[in-house]
PDB file of N, CA and C in Angstrom:
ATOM      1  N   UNK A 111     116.424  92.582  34.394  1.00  0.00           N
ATOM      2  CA  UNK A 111     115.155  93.181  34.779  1.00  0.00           C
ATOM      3  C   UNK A 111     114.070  92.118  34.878  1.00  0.00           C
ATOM      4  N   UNK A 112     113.870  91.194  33.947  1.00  0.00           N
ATOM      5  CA  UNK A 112     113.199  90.037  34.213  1.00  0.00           C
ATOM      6  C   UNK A 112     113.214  89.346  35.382  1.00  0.00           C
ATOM      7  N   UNK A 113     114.079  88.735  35.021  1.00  0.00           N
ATOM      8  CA  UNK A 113     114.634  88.123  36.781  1.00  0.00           C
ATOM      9  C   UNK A 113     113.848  89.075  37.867  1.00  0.00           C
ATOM     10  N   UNK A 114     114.308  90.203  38.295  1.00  0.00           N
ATOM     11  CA  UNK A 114     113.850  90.823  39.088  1.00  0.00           C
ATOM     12  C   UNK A 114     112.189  90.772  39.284  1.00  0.00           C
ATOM     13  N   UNK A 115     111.499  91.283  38.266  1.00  0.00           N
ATOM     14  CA  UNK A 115     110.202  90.834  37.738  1.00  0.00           C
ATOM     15  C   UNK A 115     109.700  89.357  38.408  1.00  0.00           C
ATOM     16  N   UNK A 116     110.282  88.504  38.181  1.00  0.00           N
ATOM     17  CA  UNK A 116     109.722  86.766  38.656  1.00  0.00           C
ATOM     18  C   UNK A 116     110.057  86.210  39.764  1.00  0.00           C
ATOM     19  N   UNK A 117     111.414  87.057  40.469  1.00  0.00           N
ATOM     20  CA  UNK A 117     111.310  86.965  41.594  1.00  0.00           C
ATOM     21  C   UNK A 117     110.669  87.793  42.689  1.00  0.00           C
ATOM     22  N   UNK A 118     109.954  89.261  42.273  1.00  0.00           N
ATOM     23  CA  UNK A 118     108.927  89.627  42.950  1.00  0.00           C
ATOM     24  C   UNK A 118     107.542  88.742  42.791  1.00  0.00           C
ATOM     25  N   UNK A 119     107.141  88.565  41.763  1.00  0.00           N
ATOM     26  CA  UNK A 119     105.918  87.903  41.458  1.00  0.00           C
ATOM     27  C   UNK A 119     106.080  86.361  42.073  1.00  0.00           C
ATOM     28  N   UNK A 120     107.197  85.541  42.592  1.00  0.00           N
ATOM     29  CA  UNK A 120     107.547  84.561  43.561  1.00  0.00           C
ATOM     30  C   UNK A 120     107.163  84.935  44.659  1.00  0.00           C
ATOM     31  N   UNK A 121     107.533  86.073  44.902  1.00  0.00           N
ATOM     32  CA  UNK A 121     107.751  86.811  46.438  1.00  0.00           C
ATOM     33  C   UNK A 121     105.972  86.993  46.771  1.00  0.00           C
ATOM     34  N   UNK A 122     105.635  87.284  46.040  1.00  0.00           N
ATOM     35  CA  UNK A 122     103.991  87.724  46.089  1.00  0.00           C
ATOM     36  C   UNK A 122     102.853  86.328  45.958  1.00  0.00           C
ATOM     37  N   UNK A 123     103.287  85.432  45.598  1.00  0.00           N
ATOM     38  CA  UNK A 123     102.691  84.546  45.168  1.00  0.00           C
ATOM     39  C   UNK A 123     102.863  83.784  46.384  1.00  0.00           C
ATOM     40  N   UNK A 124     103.808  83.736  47.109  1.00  0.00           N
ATOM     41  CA  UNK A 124     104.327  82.704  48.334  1.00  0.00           C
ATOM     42  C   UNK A 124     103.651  83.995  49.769  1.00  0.00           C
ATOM     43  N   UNK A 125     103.230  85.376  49.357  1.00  0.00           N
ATOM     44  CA  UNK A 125     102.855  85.609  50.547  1.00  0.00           C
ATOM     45  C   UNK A 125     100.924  85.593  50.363  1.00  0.00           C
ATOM     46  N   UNK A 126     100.672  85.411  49.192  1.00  0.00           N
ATOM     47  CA  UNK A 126      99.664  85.605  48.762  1.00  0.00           C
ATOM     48  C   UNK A 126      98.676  83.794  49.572  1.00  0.00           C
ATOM     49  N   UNK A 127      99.676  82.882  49.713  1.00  0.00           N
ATOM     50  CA  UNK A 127      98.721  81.576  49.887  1.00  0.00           C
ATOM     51  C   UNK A 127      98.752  81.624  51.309  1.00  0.00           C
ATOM     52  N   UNK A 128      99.625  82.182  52.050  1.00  0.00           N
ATOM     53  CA  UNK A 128      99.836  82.707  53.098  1.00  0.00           C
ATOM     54  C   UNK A 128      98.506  83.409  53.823  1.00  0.00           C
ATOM     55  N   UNK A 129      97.932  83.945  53.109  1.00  0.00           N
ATOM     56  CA  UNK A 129      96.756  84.777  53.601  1.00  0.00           C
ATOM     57  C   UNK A 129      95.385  84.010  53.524  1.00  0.00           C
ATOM     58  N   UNK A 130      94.868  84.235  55.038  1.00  0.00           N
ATOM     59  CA  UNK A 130      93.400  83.788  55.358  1.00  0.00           C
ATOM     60  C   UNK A 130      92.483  83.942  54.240  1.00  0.00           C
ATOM     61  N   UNK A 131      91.570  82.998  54.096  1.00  0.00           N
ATOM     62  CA  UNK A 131      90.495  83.180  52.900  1.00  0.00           C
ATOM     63  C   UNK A 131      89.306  84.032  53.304  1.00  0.00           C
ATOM     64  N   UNK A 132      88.714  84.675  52.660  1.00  0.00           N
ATOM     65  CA  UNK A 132      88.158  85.257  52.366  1.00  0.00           C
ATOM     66  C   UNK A 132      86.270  85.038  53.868  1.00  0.00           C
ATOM     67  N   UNK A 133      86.351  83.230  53.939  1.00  0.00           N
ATOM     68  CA  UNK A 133      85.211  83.415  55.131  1.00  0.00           C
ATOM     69  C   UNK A 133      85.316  83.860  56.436  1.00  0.00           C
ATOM     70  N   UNK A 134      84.138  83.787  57.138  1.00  0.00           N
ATOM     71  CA  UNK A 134      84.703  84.313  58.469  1.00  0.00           C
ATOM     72  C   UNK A 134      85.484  83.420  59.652  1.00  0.00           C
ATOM     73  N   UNK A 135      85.874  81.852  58.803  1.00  0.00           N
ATOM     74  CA  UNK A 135      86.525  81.863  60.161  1.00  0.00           C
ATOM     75  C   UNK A 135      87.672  82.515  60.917  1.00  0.00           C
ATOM     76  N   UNK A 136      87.836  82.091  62.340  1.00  0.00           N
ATOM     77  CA  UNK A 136      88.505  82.538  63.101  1.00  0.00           C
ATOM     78  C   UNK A 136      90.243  82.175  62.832  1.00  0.00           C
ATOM     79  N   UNK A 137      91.076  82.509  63.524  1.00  0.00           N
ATOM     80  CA  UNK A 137      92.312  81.894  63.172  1.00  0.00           C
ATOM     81  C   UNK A 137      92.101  80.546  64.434  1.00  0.00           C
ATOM     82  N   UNK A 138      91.815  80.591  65.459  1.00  0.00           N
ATOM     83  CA  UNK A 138      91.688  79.599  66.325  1.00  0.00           C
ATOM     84  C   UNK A 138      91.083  78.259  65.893  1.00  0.00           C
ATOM     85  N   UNK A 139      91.496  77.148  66.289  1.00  0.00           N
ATOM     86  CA  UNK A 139      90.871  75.749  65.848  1.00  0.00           C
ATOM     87  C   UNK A 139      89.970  75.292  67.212  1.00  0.00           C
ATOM     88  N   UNK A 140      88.998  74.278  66.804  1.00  0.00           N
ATOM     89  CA  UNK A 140      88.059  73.176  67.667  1.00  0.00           C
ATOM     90  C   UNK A 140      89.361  72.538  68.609  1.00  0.00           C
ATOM     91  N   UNK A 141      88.842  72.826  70.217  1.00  0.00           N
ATOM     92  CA  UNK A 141      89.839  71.912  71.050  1.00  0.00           C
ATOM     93  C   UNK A 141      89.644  70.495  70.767  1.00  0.00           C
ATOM     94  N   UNK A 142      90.794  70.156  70.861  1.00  0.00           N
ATOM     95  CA  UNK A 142      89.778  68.244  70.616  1.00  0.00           C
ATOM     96  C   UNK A 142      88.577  67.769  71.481  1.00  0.00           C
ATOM     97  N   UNK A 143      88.412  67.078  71.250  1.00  0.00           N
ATOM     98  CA  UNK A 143      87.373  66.254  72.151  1.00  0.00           C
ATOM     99  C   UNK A 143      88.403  65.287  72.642  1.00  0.00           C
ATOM    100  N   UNK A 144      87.820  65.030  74.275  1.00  0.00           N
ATOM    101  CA  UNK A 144      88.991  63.758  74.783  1.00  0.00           C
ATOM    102  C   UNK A 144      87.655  62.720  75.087  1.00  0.00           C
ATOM    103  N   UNK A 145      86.618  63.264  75.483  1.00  0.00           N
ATOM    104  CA  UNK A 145      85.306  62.110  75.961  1.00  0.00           C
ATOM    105  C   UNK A 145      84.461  62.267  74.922  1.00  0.00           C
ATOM    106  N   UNK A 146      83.862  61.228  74.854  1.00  0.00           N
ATOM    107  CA  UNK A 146      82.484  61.102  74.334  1.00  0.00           C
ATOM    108  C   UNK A 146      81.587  60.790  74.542  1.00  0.00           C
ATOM    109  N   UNK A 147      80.334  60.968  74.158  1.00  0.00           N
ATOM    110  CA  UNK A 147      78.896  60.701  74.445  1.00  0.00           C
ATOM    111  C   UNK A 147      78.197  59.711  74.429  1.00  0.00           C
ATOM    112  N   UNK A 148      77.577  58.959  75.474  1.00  0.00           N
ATOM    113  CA  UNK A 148      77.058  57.998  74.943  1.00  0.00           C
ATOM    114  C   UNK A 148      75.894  58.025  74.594  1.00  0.00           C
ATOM    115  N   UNK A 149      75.610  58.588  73.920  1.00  0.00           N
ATOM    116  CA  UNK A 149      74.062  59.005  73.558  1.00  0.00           C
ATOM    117  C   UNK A 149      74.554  58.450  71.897  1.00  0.00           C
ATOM    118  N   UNK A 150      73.241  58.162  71.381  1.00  0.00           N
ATOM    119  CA  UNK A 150      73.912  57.346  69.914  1.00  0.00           C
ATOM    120  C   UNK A 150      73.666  58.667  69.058  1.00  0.00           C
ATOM    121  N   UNK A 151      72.337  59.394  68.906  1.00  0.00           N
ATOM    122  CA  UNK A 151      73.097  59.997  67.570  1.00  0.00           C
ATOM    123  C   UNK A 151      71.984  61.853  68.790  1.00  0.00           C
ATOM    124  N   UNK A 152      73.501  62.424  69.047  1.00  0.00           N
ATOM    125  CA  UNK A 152      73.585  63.542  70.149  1.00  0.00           C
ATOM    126  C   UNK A 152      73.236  64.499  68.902  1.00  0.00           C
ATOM    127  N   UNK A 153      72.345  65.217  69.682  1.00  0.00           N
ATOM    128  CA  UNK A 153      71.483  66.427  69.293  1.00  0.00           C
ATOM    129  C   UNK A 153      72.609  67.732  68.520  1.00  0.00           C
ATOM    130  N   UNK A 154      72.493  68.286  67.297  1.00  0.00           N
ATOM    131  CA  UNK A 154      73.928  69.029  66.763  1.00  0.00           C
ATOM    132  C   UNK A 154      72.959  70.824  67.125  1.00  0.00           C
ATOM    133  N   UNK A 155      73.753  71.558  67.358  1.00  0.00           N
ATOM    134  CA  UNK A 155      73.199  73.080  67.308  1.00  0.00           C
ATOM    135  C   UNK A 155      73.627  73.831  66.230  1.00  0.00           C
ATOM    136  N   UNK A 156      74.456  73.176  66.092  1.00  0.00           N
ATOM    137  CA  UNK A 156      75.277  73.787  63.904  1.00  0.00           C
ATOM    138  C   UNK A 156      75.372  72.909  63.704  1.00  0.00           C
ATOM    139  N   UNK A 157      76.235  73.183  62.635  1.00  0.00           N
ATOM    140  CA  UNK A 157      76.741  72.302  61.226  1.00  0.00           C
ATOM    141  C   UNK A 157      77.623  73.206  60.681  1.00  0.00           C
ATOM    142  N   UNK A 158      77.424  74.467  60.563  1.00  0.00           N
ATOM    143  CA  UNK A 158      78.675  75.160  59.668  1.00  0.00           C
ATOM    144  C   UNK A 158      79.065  76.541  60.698  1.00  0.00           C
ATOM    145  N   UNK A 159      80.184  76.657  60.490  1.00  0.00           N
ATOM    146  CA  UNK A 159      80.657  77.981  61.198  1.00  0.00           C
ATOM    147  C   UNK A 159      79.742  79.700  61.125  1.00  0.00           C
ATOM    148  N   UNK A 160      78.916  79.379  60.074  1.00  0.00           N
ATOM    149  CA  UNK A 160      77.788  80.652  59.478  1.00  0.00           C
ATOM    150  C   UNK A 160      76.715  80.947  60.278  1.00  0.00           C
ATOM    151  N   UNK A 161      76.527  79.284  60.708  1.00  0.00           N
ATOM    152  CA  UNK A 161      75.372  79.396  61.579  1.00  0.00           C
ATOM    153  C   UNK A 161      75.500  79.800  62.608  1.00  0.00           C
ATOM    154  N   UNK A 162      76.814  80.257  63.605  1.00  0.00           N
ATOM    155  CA  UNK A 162      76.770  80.608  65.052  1.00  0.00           C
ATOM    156  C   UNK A 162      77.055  82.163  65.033  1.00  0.00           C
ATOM    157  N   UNK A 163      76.843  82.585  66.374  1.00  0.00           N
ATOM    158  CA  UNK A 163      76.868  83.988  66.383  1.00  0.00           C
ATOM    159  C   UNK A 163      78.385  84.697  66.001  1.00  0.00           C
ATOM    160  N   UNK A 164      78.579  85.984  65.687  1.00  0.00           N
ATOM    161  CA  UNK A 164      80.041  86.078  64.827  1.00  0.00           C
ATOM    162  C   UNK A 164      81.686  86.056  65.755  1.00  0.00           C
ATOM    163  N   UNK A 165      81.378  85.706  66.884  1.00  0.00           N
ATOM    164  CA  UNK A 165      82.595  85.368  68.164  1.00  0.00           C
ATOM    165  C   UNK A 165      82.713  84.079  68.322  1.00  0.00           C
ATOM    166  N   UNK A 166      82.011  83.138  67.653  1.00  0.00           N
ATOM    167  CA  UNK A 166      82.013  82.215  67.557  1.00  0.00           C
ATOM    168  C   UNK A 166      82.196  81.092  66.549  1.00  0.00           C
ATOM    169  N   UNK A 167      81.974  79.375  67.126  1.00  0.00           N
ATOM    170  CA  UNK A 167      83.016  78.684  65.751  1.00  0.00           C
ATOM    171  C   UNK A 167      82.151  77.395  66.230  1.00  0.00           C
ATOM    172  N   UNK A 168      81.577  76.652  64.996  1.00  0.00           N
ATOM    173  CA  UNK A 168      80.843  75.627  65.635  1.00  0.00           C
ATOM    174  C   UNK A 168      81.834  74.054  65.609  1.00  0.00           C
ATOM    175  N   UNK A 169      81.660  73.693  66.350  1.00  0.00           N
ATOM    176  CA  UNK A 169      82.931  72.851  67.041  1.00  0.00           C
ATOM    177  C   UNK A 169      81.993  71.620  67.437  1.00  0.00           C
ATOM    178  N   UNK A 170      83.312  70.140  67.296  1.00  0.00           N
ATOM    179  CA  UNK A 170      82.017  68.611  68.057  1.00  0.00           C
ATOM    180  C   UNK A 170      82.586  69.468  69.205  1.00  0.00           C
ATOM    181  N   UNK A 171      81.849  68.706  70.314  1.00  0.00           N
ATOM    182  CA  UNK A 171      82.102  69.101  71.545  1.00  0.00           C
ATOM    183  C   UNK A 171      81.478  67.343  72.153  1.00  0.00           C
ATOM    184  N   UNK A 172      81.670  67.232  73.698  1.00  0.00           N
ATOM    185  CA  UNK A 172      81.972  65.527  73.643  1.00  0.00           C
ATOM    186  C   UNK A 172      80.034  65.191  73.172  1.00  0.00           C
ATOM    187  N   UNK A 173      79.249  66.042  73.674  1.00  0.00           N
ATOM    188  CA  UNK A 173      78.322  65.271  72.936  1.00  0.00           C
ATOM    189  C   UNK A 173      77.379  66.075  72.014  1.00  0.00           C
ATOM    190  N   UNK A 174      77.663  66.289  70.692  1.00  0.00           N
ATOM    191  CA  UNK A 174      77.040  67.033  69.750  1.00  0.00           C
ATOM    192  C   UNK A 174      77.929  68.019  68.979  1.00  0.00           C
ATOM    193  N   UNK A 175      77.820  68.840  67.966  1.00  0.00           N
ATOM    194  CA  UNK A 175      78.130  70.427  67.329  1.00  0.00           C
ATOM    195  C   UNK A 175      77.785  71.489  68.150  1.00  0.00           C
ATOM    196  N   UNK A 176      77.986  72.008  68.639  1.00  0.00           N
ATOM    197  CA  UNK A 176      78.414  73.679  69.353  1.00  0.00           C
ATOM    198  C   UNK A 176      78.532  75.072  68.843  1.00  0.00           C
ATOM    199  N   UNK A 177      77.592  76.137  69.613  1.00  0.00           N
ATOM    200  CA  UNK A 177      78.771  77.226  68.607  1.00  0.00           C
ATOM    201  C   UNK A 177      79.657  77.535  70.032  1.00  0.00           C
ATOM    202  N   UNK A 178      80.920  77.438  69.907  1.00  0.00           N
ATOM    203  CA  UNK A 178      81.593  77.584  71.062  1.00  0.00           C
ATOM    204  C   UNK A 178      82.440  78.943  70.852  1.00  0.00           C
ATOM    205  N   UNK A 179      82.430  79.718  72.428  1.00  0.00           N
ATOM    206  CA  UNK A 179      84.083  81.002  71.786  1.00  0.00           C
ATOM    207  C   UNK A 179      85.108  80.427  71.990  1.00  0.00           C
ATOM    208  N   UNK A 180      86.716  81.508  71.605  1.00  0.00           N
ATOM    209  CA  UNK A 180      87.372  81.297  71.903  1.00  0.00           C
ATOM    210  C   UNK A 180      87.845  80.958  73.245  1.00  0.00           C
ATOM    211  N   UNK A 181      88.667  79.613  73.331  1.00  0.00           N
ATOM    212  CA  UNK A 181      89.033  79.253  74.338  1.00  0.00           C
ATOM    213  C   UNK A 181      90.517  80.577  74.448  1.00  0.00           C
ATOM    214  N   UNK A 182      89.924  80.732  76.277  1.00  0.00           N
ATOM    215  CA  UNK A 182      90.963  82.197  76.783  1.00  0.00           C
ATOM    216  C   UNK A 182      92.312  81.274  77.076  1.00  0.00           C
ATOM    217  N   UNK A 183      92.196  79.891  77.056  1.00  0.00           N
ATOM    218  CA  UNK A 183      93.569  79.209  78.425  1.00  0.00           C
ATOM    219  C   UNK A 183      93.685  78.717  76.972  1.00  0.00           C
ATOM    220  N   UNK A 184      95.329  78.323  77.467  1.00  0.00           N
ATOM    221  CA  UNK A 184      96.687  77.954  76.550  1.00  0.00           C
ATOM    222  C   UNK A 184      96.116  76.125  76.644  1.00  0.00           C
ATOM    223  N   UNK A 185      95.960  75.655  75.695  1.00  0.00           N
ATOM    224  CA  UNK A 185      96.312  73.961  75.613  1.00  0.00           C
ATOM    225  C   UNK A 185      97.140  73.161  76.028  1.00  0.00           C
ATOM    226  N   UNK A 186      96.418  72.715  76.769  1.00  0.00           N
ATOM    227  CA  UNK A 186      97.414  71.637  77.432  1.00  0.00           C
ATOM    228  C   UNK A 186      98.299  70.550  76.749  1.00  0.00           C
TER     229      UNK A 186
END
């Protein structure tokens, strides 16, 4: 019966880290950046994901922070 016991509480524990935290980000990530700016220090519109509207994710983008949406097209 133990056993049984520690291997549910395994089972729960391995689906438990598994799960998104608690803020609002998105499951989607920042596309990379491939260019950059030559501007020396480019104007930011965030800093944290809180600050943009809630469809959105603040991301570098090639010159500055962004709140950008989800990108609809598949990555190249």
């Amino acid at each position: 019966m133990k056993s049984v016991a520690a291997l549910l509480l395994v089972g729960m524990l391995i689906l438990w880290t598994d799960l998104p935290t608690g803020t609002r980000c998105s499951t989607w990530a920042c596309p990379p950046v491939r260019i950059t700016c030559a501007m020396l220090n480019p104007p930011n519109q965030c800093y944290f994901d809180w600050q943009c509207p809630r469809s959105r994710k603040c991301c570098p983008t090639f010159c500055g922070r962004k709140c950008i949406s989800n990108p609809s097209f598949p990555p190249i």
